CSV table of C-alpha atoms in Angstrom, one decimal:
chain,number,residue,atom,x,y,z
A,1,MET,CA,-109.3,-123.0,3.6
A,2,LEU,CA,-111.1,-125.7,5.6
A,3,PHE,CA,-112.0,-127.5,2.4
A,4,ALA,CA,-108.4,-127.2,1.1
A,5,VAL,CA,-106.9,-129.1,4.1
A,6,ILE,CA,-109.7,-131.6,4.7
A,7,PRO,CA,-108.8,-133.9,1.7
A,8,VAL,CA,-105.2,-134.3,2.8
A,9,THR,CA,-106.3,-135.0,6.4
A,10,LEU,CA,-108.8,-137.6,5.2
A,11,ILE,CA,-106.2,-139.3,3.1
A,12,MET,CA,-103.9,-139.6,6.1
A,13,ALA,CA,-106.8,-140.7,8.3
A,14,ILE,CA,-107.9,-143.5,5.9
A,15,LEU,CA,-104.4,-144.7,5.4
A,16,ASN,CA,-103.8,-144.7,9.2
A,17,LEU,CA,-106.9,-146.8,9.8
A,18,THR,CA,-106.4,-149.3,6.9
A,19,VAL,CA,-103.0,-149.7,5.4
A,20,VAL,CA,-100.4,-148.0,7.6
A,21,ARG,CA,-100.7,-147.6,11.3
A,22,LEU,CA,-98.9,-144.5,12.5
A,23,ASP,CA,-98.0,-144.1,16.2
A,24,ASN,CA,-100.9,-142.5,18.1
A,25,HIS,CA,-98.9,-139.4,19.1
A,26,VAL,CA,-97.7,-138.9,15.5
A,27,PHE,CA,-101.2,-139.0,14.1
A,28,LEU,CA,-102.6,-136.8,16.8
A,29,ARG,CA,-99.9,-134.2,16.1
A,30,PHE,CA,-100.9,-134.4,12.5
A,31,ILE,CA,-104.5,-133.7,13.3
A,32,VAL,CA,-103.6,-130.7,15.5
A,33,GLY,CA,-101.3,-129.5,12.8
A,34,ALA,CA,-104.1,-129.6,10.3
A,35,VAL,CA,-106.2,-127.3,12.5
A,36,PHE,CA,-103.2,-124.9,12.7
A,37,VAL,CA,-102.8,-125.0,8.9
A,38,VAL,CA,-106.5,-124.1,8.4
A,39,VAL,CA,-106.4,-121.1,10.8
A,40,GLY,CA,-103.0,-120.0,9.6
A,41,LEU,CA,-103.8,-120.1,5.9
A,42,SER,CA,-107.0,-118.1,6.4
A,43,LEU,CA,-105.3,-115.4,8.4
A,44,PHE,CA,-102.4,-115.3,5.9
A,45,LEU,CA,-104.5,-114.9,2.8
A,46,PHE,CA,-106.5,-112.2,4.5
A,47,GLY,CA,-103.3,-110.4,5.5
A,48,VAL,CA,-101.8,-110.7,2.0
A,49,ASP,CA,-104.9,-109.0,0.5
A,50,LEU,CA,-104.8,-106.3,3.1
A,51,GLY,CA,-101.1,-105.6,3.5
A,52,ILE,CA,-98.5,-107.4,1.4
A,53,GLU,CA,-100.0,-106.9,-2.0
A,54,PRO,CA,-100.5,-103.1,-1.5
A,55,ILE,CA,-96.9,-102.8,-0.3
A,56,GLY,CA,-95.6,-104.5,-3.4
A,57,VAL,CA,-97.8,-102.4,-5.7
A,58,ASN,CA,-96.8,-99.1,-4.0
A,59,ILE,CA,-93.0,-100.0,-4.0
A,60,GLY,CA,-93.3,-101.1,-7.7
A,61,LYS,CA,-94.9,-97.8,-8.6
A,62,GLU,CA,-92.3,-95.8,-6.8
A,63,ILE,CA,-89.4,-97.7,-8.5
A,64,VAL,CA,-90.9,-97.1,-12.0
A,65,LYS,CA,-91.2,-93.4,-11.4
A,66,SER,CA,-87.4,-93.0,-11.6
A,67,ARG,CA,-87.2,-94.6,-15.1
A,68,LYS,CA,-83.5,-95.2,-14.4
A,69,THR,CA,-81.9,-98.6,-15.2
A,70,ALA,CA,-79.5,-98.3,-12.2
A,71,ILE,CA,-82.5,-97.9,-9.8
A,72,PHE,CA,-84.2,-100.9,-11.3
A,73,VAL,CA,-81.1,-103.1,-11.0
A,74,ILE,CA,-80.2,-102.0,-7.5
A,75,SER,CA,-83.8,-102.1,-6.2
A,76,GLY,CA,-84.5,-105.5,-7.8
A,77,PHE,CA,-81.4,-107.1,-6.4
A,78,ILE,CA,-81.9,-105.7,-2.9
A,79,LEU,CA,-85.6,-106.6,-2.7
A,80,GLY,CA,-85.0,-110.0,-4.2
A,81,PHE,CA,-82.1,-110.8,-1.8
A,82,ILE,CA,-83.8,-109.6,1.5
A,83,ILE,CA,-87.1,-111.2,0.7
A,84,THR,CA,-85.5,-114.6,-0.2
A,85,ILE,CA,-82.8,-114.8,2.5
A,86,ALA,CA,-85.5,-115.1,5.2
A,87,GLU,CA,-88.2,-116.9,3.3
A,88,PRO,CA,-89.5,-119.7,5.6
A,89,ASP,CA,-89.6,-122.3,2.8
A,90,ILE,CA,-86.0,-121.6,2.0
A,91,LEU,CA,-85.0,-122.0,5.7
A,92,ILE,CA,-86.8,-125.4,5.8
A,93,PHE,CA,-85.4,-126.5,2.5
A,94,ALA,CA,-81.8,-125.5,3.3
A,95,GLU,CA,-82.0,-127.4,6.6
A,96,ASN,CA,-83.3,-130.5,4.8
A,97,VAL,CA,-80.5,-130.3,2.3
A,98,SER,CA,-77.8,-129.9,5.0
A,99,ASN,CA,-79.1,-132.9,6.9
A,100,ALA,CA,-79.5,-135.1,3.8
A,101,THR,CA,-76.0,-134.3,2.6
A,102,ASN,CA,-74.4,-134.6,6.0
A,103,GLY,CA,-73.3,-130.9,5.8
A,104,ALA,CA,-71.8,-131.1,2.3
A,105,PHE,CA,-74.1,-128.2,1.5
A,106,GLY,CA,-73.9,-125.7,4.4
A,107,ARG,CA,-77.3,-124.3,5.4
A,108,MET,CA,-76.3,-120.6,5.4
A,109,SER,CA,-74.2,-121.0,2.2
A,110,LEU,CA,-77.1,-122.5,0.4
A,111,ILE,CA,-79.5,-119.7,1.6
A,112,VAL,CA,-77.1,-116.9,0.5
A,113,CYS,CA,-76.5,-118.6,-2.8
A,114,ILE,CA,-80.2,-119.0,-3.6
A,115,SER,CA,-80.9,-115.4,-2.5
A,116,LEU,CA,-78.2,-114.1,-4.8
A,117,GLY,CA,-79.7,-115.9,-7.7
A,118,ILE,CA,-83.2,-114.5,-7.0
A,119,GLY,CA,-81.8,-111.0,-6.5
A,120,ILE,CA,-80.0,-111.0,-9.9
A,121,MET,CA,-82.9,-112.4,-11.8
A,122,LEU,CA,-85.5,-110.1,-10.2
A,123,SER,CA,-83.4,-107.2,-11.4
A,124,ILE,CA,-83.5,-108.6,-14.9
A,125,GLY,CA,-87.2,-109.1,-14.6
A,126,LEU,CA,-87.8,-105.5,-13.6
A,127,ILE,CA,-85.7,-104.3,-16.5
A,128,ARG,CA,-87.7,-106.5,-18.9
A,129,ILE,CA,-90.9,-104.8,-17.8
A,130,LEU,CA,-89.4,-101.3,-18.1
A,131,TYR,CA,-87.9,-101.8,-21.6
A,132,ASP,CA,-90.6,-104.2,-23.0
A,133,ILE,CA,-88.1,-107.0,-23.5
A,134,SER,CA,-89.7,-110.2,-24.7
A,135,ILE,CA,-90.1,-112.7,-21.9
A,136,ILE,CA,-90.1,-115.5,-24.4
A,137,LYS,CA,-86.6,-114.6,-25.5
A,138,LEU,CA,-85.4,-114.3,-21.9
A,139,PHE,CA,-86.8,-117.8,-21.0
A,140,TYR,CA,-84.9,-119.2,-24.0
A,141,ILE,CA,-81.7,-117.5,-23.1
A,142,PHE,CA,-81.7,-118.4,-19.4
A,143,TYR,CA,-83.0,-122.0,-19.7
A,144,GLY,CA,-80.3,-122.4,-22.3
A,145,ILE,CA,-77.7,-121.3,-19.7
A,146,VAL,CA,-79.3,-123.7,-17.2
A,147,LEU,CA,-78.8,-126.6,-19.7
A,148,ILE,CA,-75.2,-125.7,-20.3
A,149,VAL,CA,-74.4,-125.4,-16.6
A,150,ALA,CA,-76.3,-128.6,-15.8
A,151,LEU,CA,-74.3,-130.6,-18.3
A,152,VAL,CA,-71.1,-129.6,-16.4
A,153,ALA,CA,-72.5,-130.1,-12.8
A,154,GLN,CA,-72.8,-133.5,-11.1
A,155,ASN,CA,-76.1,-135.4,-11.8
A,156,ASP,CA,-76.7,-135.8,-8.1
A,157,ILE,CA,-76.9,-132.1,-7.6
A,158,LEU,CA,-79.7,-131.5,-10.2
A,159,GLY,CA,-82.5,-132.4,-7.7
A,160,ILE,CA,-81.2,-129.9,-5.1
A,161,ALA,CA,-80.6,-127.1,-7.6
A,162,PHE,CA,-84.1,-127.4,-9.3
A,163,ASP,CA,-85.8,-127.9,-6.0
A,164,SER,CA,-84.2,-124.7,-4.7
A,165,ALA,CA,-86.1,-122.8,-7.4
A,166,GLY,CA,-89.4,-124.3,-6.2
A,167,ALA,CA,-88.7,-123.7,-2.6
A,168,THR,CA,-87.8,-120.0,-3.3
A,169,THR,CA,-91.3,-119.2,-4.5
A,170,GLY,CA,-93.0,-119.4,-1.1
A,171,SER,CA,-95.5,-117.7,1.1
A,172,MET,CA,-93.7,-114.3,1.2
A,173,THR,CA,-91.8,-114.1,-2.1
A,174,VAL,CA,-94.7,-114.9,-4.5
A,175,PRO,CA,-97.3,-112.4,-3.3
A,176,PHE,CA,-94.7,-109.7,-3.1
A,177,MET,CA,-93.2,-110.4,-6.5
A,178,LEU,CA,-96.7,-110.6,-8.1
A,179,ALA,CA,-97.7,-107.3,-6.6
A,180,LEU,CA,-94.4,-105.7,-7.5
A,181,GLY,CA,-94.8,-106.7,-11.1
A,182,ALA,CA,-98.4,-105.5,-11.2
A,183,GLY,CA,-97.4,-102.2,-9.6
A,184,ILE,CA,-94.7,-101.5,-12.2
A,185,SER,CA,-96.9,-102.7,-15.1
A,186,SER,CA,-99.7,-100.4,-14.0
A,187,MET,CA,-97.5,-97.4,-14.5
A,188,LYS,CA,-97.0,-98.1,-18.2
A,189,THR,CA,-99.0,-96.2,-20.8
A,190,ARG,CA,-100.1,-99.1,-23.1
A,191,SER,CA,-102.9,-101.2,-21.6
A,192,ASN,CA,-101.8,-104.4,-23.3
A,193,ASP,CA,-98.5,-104.2,-21.5
A,194,VAL,CA,-100.3,-104.1,-18.1
A,195,GLU,CA,-101.8,-107.5,-18.7
A,196,ASN,CA,-98.7,-109.1,-20.4
A,197,ASP,CA,-96.1,-107.7,-18.0
A,198,SER,CA,-98.1,-108.5,-14.8
A,199,PHE,CA,-97.0,-112.1,-15.0
A,200,GLY,CA,-93.7,-113.9,-15.6
A,201,LEU,CA,-91.6,-112.1,-12.9
A,202,THR,CA,-91.9,-115.0,-10.5
A,203,GLY,CA,-91.1,-117.6,-13.2
A,204,LEU,CA,-88.1,-115.6,-14.4
A,205,ALA,CA,-86.8,-115.0,-10.9
A,206,SER,CA,-86.9,-118.7,-10.0
A,207,ILE,CA,-84.4,-119.5,-12.7
A,208,GLY,CA,-81.7,-117.7,-10.7
A,209,PRO,CA,-81.4,-120.2,-7.8
A,210,ILE,CA,-81.0,-123.1,-10.3
A,211,ILE,CA,-78.0,-121.5,-12.0
A,212,SER,CA,-76.5,-120.2,-8.7
A,213,VAL,CA,-76.7,-123.6,-6.9
A,214,LEU,CA,-75.4,-125.5,-9.9
A,215,LEU,CA,-72.5,-123.0,-10.1
A,216,MET,CA,-71.9,-123.4,-6.4
A,217,SER,CA,-71.7,-127.2,-6.8
A,218,ILE,CA,-69.3,-126.9,-9.7
A,219,PHE,CA,-66.8,-124.7,-7.8
A,220,SER,CA,-67.3,-126.5,-4.5
A,221,ARG,CA,-65.0,-129.3,-3.5
A,222,SER,CA,-67.9,-131.2,-1.9
A,223,ASN,CA,-70.1,-131.4,-5.0
A,224,SER,CA,-69.7,-135.2,-5.5
A,225,ALA,CA,-72.3,-137.6,-4.3
A,226,LYS,CA,-69.5,-139.6,-2.7
A,227,ASN,CA,-69.2,-136.9,-0.1
A,228,MET,CA,-72.9,-137.0,0.7
A,229,VAL,CA,-74.5,-139.3,3.2
A,230,SER,CA,-78.3,-139.1,3.5
A,231,SER,CA,-79.8,-139.1,6.9
A,232,GLU,CA,-83.3,-140.0,8.0
A,233,ILE,CA,-85.5,-137.5,9.8
A,234,ALA,CA,-85.4,-138.5,13.4
A,235,GLU,CA,-88.5,-138.6,15.6
A,236,THR,CA,-87.6,-135.9,18.0
A,237,TYR,CA,-90.5,-135.4,20.3
A,238,SER,CA,-91.3,-138.9,21.6
A,239,ASN,CA,-94.8,-139.1,23.0
A,240,LYS,CA,-95.3,-135.3,23.3
A,241,ILE,CA,-98.4,-133.8,21.5
A,242,PHE,CA,-99.5,-130.3,22.4
A,243,SER,CA,-96.2,-129.2,23.9
A,244,VAL,CA,-94.5,-129.7,20.6
A,245,PHE,CA,-96.5,-126.9,19.0
A,246,TRP,CA,-95.6,-124.5,21.8
A,247,GLU,CA,-91.9,-125.4,21.3
A,248,HIS,CA,-92.2,-124.5,17.6
A,249,ILE,CA,-93.9,-121.2,18.0
A,250,PRO,CA,-90.8,-119.1,19.0
A,251,SER,CA,-88.7,-120.4,16.1
A,252,SER,CA,-91.6,-120.0,13.6
A,253,ALA,CA,-92.2,-116.4,14.9
A,254,TYR,CA,-88.6,-115.5,14.5
A,255,GLU,CA,-88.4,-116.9,10.9
A,256,VAL,CA,-91.5,-115.0,9.9
A,257,LEU,CA,-90.4,-111.8,11.6
A,258,MET,CA,-87.1,-111.9,9.8
A,259,SER,CA,-89.0,-112.5,6.5
A,260,LEU,CA,-91.3,-109.6,7.0
A,261,LEU,CA,-89.0,-107.1,8.7
A,262,PRO,CA,-86.8,-106.0,5.8
A,263,VAL,CA,-89.9,-105.4,3.5
A,264,ILE,CA,-91.7,-103.5,6.3
A,265,LEU,CA,-88.7,-101.3,6.9
A,266,ILE,CA,-88.2,-100.4,3.2
A,267,PHE,CA,-92.0,-99.7,2.9
A,268,ILE,CA,-92.0,-97.4,6.0
A,269,LEU,CA,-88.9,-95.6,4.7
A,270,LEU,CA,-90.6,-95.0,1.3
A,271,GLN,CA,-93.8,-94.0,3.1
A,272,ILE,CA,-92.0,-91.3,5.0
A,273,THR,CA,-89.9,-90.0,2.1
A,274,LYS,CA,-91.8,-90.8,-1.2
A,275,ILE,CA,-95.1,-92.6,-1.1
A,276,LYS,CA,-96.9,-90.7,1.7
A,277,LEU,CA,-100.2,-92.7,1.8
A,278,LYS,CA,-103.0,-91.4,4.0
A,279,LYS,CA,-102.8,-92.5,7.6
A,280,ARG,CA,-106.0,-94.6,7.2
A,281,ILE,CA,-104.6,-96.5,4.3
A,282,PHE,CA,-101.2,-96.9,6.0
A,283,LYS,CA,-102.8,-98.3,9.2
A,284,ARG,CA,-104.9,-100.8,7.1
A,285,ILE,CA,-101.7,-102.0,5.4
A,286,MET,CA,-99.9,-102.5,8.7
A,287,LYS,CA,-102.9,-104.3,10.1
A,288,GLY,CA,-102.7,-106.6,7.0
A,289,VAL,CA,-99.0,-107.2,7.8
A,290,LEU,CA,-99.9,-108.2,11.4
A,291,TYR,CA,-102.5,-110.7,10.1
A,292,THR,CA,-99.9,-112.1,7.6
A,293,PHE,CA,-97.4,-112.5,10.5
A,294,LEU,CA,-99.8,-114.3,12.7
A,295,GLY,CA,-101.1,-116.5,9.9
A,296,LEU,CA,-97.7,-117.6,8.8
A,297,VAL,CA,-96.5,-118.3,12.4
A,298,ILE,CA,-99.6,-120.5,13.0
A,299,PHE,CA,-99.2,-122.1,9.5
A,300,LEU,CA,-95.5,-123.0,9.9
A,301,THR,CA,-96.0,-124.2,13.4
A,302,GLY,CA,-98.7,-126.6,12.3
A,303,VAL,CA,-96.7,-127.8,9.3
A,304,ASN,CA,-93.4,-128.3,11.2
A,305,ALA,CA,-94.9,-129.8,14.3
A,306,GLY,CA,-97.4,-132.1,12.6
A,307,PHE,CA,-97.4,-132.4,8.8
A,308,SER,CA,-93.7,-133.0,8.0
A,309,GLU,CA,-93.2,-135.8,10.5
A,310,ALA,CA,-96.4,-137.6,9.6
A,311,GLY,CA,-95.6,-137.4,5.9
A,312,GLU,CA,-92.1,-138.8,6.4
A,313,MET,CA,-93.3,-141.6,8.6
A,314,MET,CA,-96.1,-142.5,6.2
A,315,GLY,CA,-93.7,-142.7,3.2
A,316,LYS,CA,-91.2,-144.8,5.2
A,317,LYS,CA,-93.8,-147.3,6.4
A,318,LEU,CA,-95.5,-147.7,3.0
A,319,VAL,CA,-92.1,-148.9,1.6
A,320,THR,CA,-91.4,-151.1,4.6
A,321,ASN,CA,-94.8,-152.8,4.2
A,322,GLY,CA,-94.2,-153.4,0.5
A,323,ASP,CA,-97.0,-151.2,-0.7
A,324,SER,CA,-95.0,-149.5,-3.5
A,325,TRP,CA,-98.0,-149.5,-5.8
A,326,LEU,CA,-100.0,-147.6,-3.2
A,327,ILE,CA,-97.3,-144.9,-3.1
A,328,ILE,CA,-98.1,-144.1,-6.7
A,329,VAL,CA,-101.8,-143.8,-6.1
A,330,ILE,CA,-101.3,-141.7,-3.0
A,331,GLY,CA,-98.9,-139.4,-4.9
A,332,PHE,CA,-101.6,-138.7,-7.5
A,333,VAL,CA,-104.3,-138.1,-5.0
A,334,LEU,CA,-102.0,-135.9,-2.9
A,335,GLY,CA,-101.3,-133.8,-6.0
A,336,LEU,CA,-105.0,-133.2,-6.6
A,337,CYS,CA,-105.5,-132.0,-3.0
A,338,ILE,CA,-102.3,-130.3,-2.0
A,339,ILE,CA,-102.5,-127.5,-4.5
A,340,PHE,CA,-105.5,-126.1,-2.8
A,341,ALA,CA,-103.6,-125.7,0.4
A,342,GLU,CA,-100.8,-123.6,-1.2
A,343,PRO,CA,-101.3,-120.0,-0.2
A,344,ALA,CA,-99.5,-118.5,-3.2
A,345,VAL,CA,-101.7,-120.5,-5.6
A,346,HIS,CA,-104.8,-118.7,-4.4
A,347,VAL,CA,-103.0,-115.3,-4.7
A,348,LEU,CA,-102.0,-116.1,-8.3
A,349,GLY,CA,-105.5,-117.4,-9.1
A,350,ASP,CA,-107.1,-114.1,-7.9
A,351,GLN,CA,-104.6,-112.0,-9.8
A,352,ILE,CA,-105.2,-114.0,-13.1
A,353,GLU,CA,-109.0,-113.6,-12.7
A,354,GLU,CA,-108.6,-109.8,-12.0
A,355,VAL,CA,-106.1,-109.0,-14.8
A,356,THR,CA,-108.0,-111.0,-17.5
A,357,GLY,CA,-111.3,-109.4,-16.5
A,358,SER,CA,-112.7,-112.8,-15.3
A,359,SER,CA,-112.1,-114.4,-18.7
A,360,ILE,CA,-110.0,-116.9,-16.8
A,361,LYS,CA,-111.8,-117.9,-13.6
A,362,LYS,CA,-109.9,-118.8,-10.5
A,363,PRO,CA,-111.4,-122.4,-10.2
A,364,ILE,CA,-110.2,-123.2,-13.7
A,365,VAL,CA,-106.7,-122.1,-12.8
A,366,LEU,CA,-106.7,-124.1,-9.6
A,367,GLY,CA,-108.2,-127.2,-11.4
A,368,THR,CA,-105.6,-127.1,-14.2
A,369,MET,CA,-102.8,-126.7,-11.7
A,370,ALA,CA,-104.1,-129.5,-9.6
A,371,ILE,CA,-104.1,-132.0,-12.5
A,372,GLY,CA,-100.5,-130.9,-13.3
A,373,VAL,CA,-99.3,-131.4,-9.8
A,374,ALA,CA,-101.1,-134.8,-9.4
A,375,VAL,CA,-99.2,-136.1,-12.5
A,376,ALA,CA,-96.0,-134.5,-11.2
A,377,ILE,CA,-96.0,-136.2,-7.8
A,378,THR,CA,-96.9,-139.5,-9.5
A,379,LEU,CA,-93.9,-139.2,-11.7
A,380,ALA,CA,-91.7,-138.2,-8.8
A,381,MET,CA,-92.7,-141.3,-6.9
A,382,LEU,CA,-91.9,-143.4,-10.0
A,383,LYS,CA,-88.4,-141.8,-10.1
A,384,ILE,CA,-87.7,-142.8,-6.6
A,385,LEU,CA,-89.0,-146.4,-6.9
A,386,VAL,CA,-87.6,-147.2,-10.3
A,387,PRO,CA,-83.8,-147.0,-10.4
A,388,GLY,CA,-83.5,-146.5,-14.1
A,389,ILE,CA,-85.5,-143.3,-14.1
A,390,GLN,CA,-83.4,-140.2,-13.7
A,391,LEU,CA,-84.5,-136.6,-12.9
A,392,TRP,CA,-82.9,-135.2,-16.0
A,393,HIS,CA,-85.1,-137.4,-18.1
A,394,TYR,CA,-88.2,-135.5,-16.8
A,395,LEU,CA,-86.5,-132.1,-16.8
A,396,LEU,CA,-85.1,-132.3,-20.4
A,397,LEU,CA,-88.4,-133.6,-21.9
A,398,GLY,CA,-90.6,-131.3,-19.8
A,399,TYR,CA,-88.8,-128.1,-20.3
A,400,SER,CA,-88.4,-128.8,-24.0
A,401,ILE,CA,-92.2,-129.2,-24.3
A,402,ALA,CA,-92.7,-126.0,-22.2
A,403,LEU,CA,-90.3,-123.9,-24.3
A,404,ILE,CA,-91.9,-125.1,-27.6
A,405,LEU,CA,-95.5,-124.6,-26.4
A,406,MET,CA,-94.9,-121.0,-25.4
A,407,ARG,CA,-94.4,-120.1,-29.1
A,408,PHE,CA,-98.1,-121.0,-29.8
A,409,ILE,CA,-100.0,-119.5,-26.9
A,410,PRO,CA,-101.1,-115.9,-26.1
A,411,LYS,CA,-98.2,-113.9,-24.6
A,412,ILE,CA,-100.0,-113.4,-21.3
A,413,PHE,CA,-100.2,-117.2,-20.8
A,414,VAL,CA,-96.4,-117.5,-21.0
A,415,GLY,CA,-95.9,-115.5,-17.8
A,416,ILE,CA,-98.9,-117.1,-16.2
A,417,ALA,CA,-97.6,-120.6,-16.9
A,418,PHE,CA,-94.1,-120.1,-15.6
A,419,ASP,CA,-95.5,-118.2,-12.5
A,420,SER,CA,-97.8,-121.2,-11.8
A,421,GLY,CA,-94.9,-123.5,-11.7
A,422,GLY,CA,-93.3,-121.4,-9.0
A,423,VAL,CA,-96.4,-121.0,-6.8
A,424,ALA,CA,-97.4,-124.6,-7.0
A,425,SER,CA,-94.2,-125.6,-5.2
A,426,GLY,CA,-94.9,-123.7,-2.0
A,427,PRO,CA,-95.0,-124.5,1.8
A,428,MET,CA,-97.1,-127.7,1.6
A,429,SER,CA,-94.8,-129.1,-1.1
A,430,VAL,CA,-91.6,-128.2,0.7
A,431,THR,CA,-92.8,-129.6,4.0
A,432,PHE,CA,-95.3,-132.4,3.6
A,433,VAL,CA,-94.7,-133.7,0.0
A,434,LEU,CA,-90.9,-133.5,0.2
A,435,ALA,CA,-91.0,-135.2,3.6
A,436,PHE,CA,-93.2,-138.0,2.2
A,437,ALA,CA,-90.8,-138.4,-0.8
A,438,GLN,CA,-87.7,-138.5,1.5
A,439,GLY,CA,-89.5,-141.0,3.7
A,440,VAL,CA,-90.0,-143.2,0.6
A,441,ALA,CA,-86.4,-142.6,-0.6
A,442,ASN,CA,-84.8,-143.3,2.8
A,443,SER,CA,-86.5,-146.7,2.9
A,444,THR,CA,-85.4,-147.9,-0.6
A,445,GLY,CA,-82.1,-149.0,-2.1
A,446,ASP,CA,-78.8,-148.3,-0.3
A,447,GLY,CA,-77.7,-145.6,2.1
A,448,MET,CA,-77.6,-143.0,-0.7
A,449,SER,CA,-81.3,-143.3,-1.6
A,450,GLY,CA,-82.3,-140.3,0.6
A,451,LEU,CA,-80.9,-138.0,-2.1
A,452,ASP,CA,-83.5,-139.4,-4.5
A,453,GLY,CA,-86.1,-137.5,-2.6
A,454,PHE,CA,-84.8,-134.3,-4.0
A,455,GLY,CA,-86.1,-133.4,-7.4
A,456,THR,CA,-89.7,-133.9,-6.2
A,457,ILE,CA,-90.3,-130.1,-5.9
A,458,ALA,CA,-88.7,-129.6,-9.3
A,459,ILE,CA,-91.1,-132.0,-11.0
A,460,ILE,CA,-94.0,-130.3,-9.1
A,461,ALA,CA,-92.9,-126.9,-10.4
A,462,LEU,CA,-92.6,-128.2,-14.0
A,463,ALA,CA,-95.9,-129.9,-14.5
A,464,PRO,CA,-98.2,-126.8,-14.0
A,465,ILE,CA,-96.2,-124.9,-16.6
A,466,ILE,CA,-97.1,-127.4,-19.2
A,467,THR,CA,-100.8,-127.7,-18.1
A,468,MET,CA,-101.3,-124.0,-18.0
A,469,GLU,CA,-99.7,-123.6,-21.5
A,470,ILE,CA,-102.2,-126.2,-22.7
A,471,LEU,CA,-105.0,-124.2,-21.1
A,472,GLY,CA,-103.6,-121.1,-22.9
A,473,LEU,CA,-103.7,-123.1,-26.2
A,474,ILE,CA,-107.4,-124.0,-25.6
A,475,TYR,CA,-108.2,-120.4,-24.7
A,476,LYS,CA,-106.6,-119.2,-28.0
A,477,ILE,CA,-108.6,-121.7,-30.0
A,478,LYS,CA,-111.9,-120.7,-28.3
A,479,LEU,CA,-111.2,-117.0,-29.1
A,480,LYS,CA,-110.6,-117.8,-32.7
A,481,ARG,CA,-113.9,-119.7,-32.9
A,482,GLN,CA,-115.8,-116.8,-31.4
A,483,LYS,CA,-114.6,-114.4,-34.1
């Protein structure tokens, strides 16, 4: 994890010493925050392997034993809702949206709306696995619904709606949904289904928030951009450095506890009534949950107290200094680096390598996604800086390519591709990259420019889908040559 965060830290250090001089207390908080991120990510990933993944697998196995559609629907909705409603990334994102729109989108209303979307789509995803429904057909159907609803909704809302899907797939939801899908797939009799159905659940579930937020904006009286007034992120802590981190720990601990508690309670209830694992295994899982809790608290504290503020300030000062060309370069380099600091990306990479029997190595997955995210952030910066470029230009072209490509790649790569789009837009994207984009947006054009920062996560989530599909196409060609 040290090597994942070092590149981002070096970029900020070089910029601070050469092009843009940040206030000393802001830069020092960024450095301390980087240390917190390294320690937090390490503990988190260890905890996920030890606790969260086994919980998801065991719950998935227990659900599939019933073989009843009603159980799948109810279980999927409840699990999707309770995991999402307290997802740390969602809490951060909803706060940003509420501030940027001057309350036009209420924080709690947005959180509930997103959670409902995830719950409904997770239910559909579980039913798909149970009844062997083609994931390709479902992607066509639901992205078709997205297109229809998007045509009716306000153009200014697209960025918030598509960003909500990326923000949903965060530190808690992705590992749990990946493990849940793997657990249900492992109970099926045909071996091919285990591989094909292990992926795609995250990608399918992330469509829900897009539709639900767009529908909320259509039926809300405050869906017009005229009612929205962007606001800049204020520098709250003056010259404080270390005390800022202590101030953030209680709120971070509360958010993570609320994220973990529902899942833990459900698992304990099933452990007592159904699963009944050996005490040794149960204790190991709970120890993993503790590591996950500590890791996420440290990680979120570091990001909130150091990374977000420094990213926003850097974006703002680059525009003020007239270094727009440098913003494009920085966006590309950030994309190459930031993907390695996303916890869920490593979880997905490990699962892909395991399920494919090491045919697809984790470094290849990470490298492919890094290229996609680098291009994505570059395009996002261009969208903010060039008035004529609209978010829907990217989304329409990008998803058209993605939906066409999935007809020509191995089935397993369809799920992998759409899952990769979700996991790429995790905590680092929601906090650091989005803050950087809003810093750039708030310093360009008129007072409404802050809204242009939204859509960045959506573009980040789109690019890896296409790059992973291209990887699948290459993989298919290689297999044909070997025969």
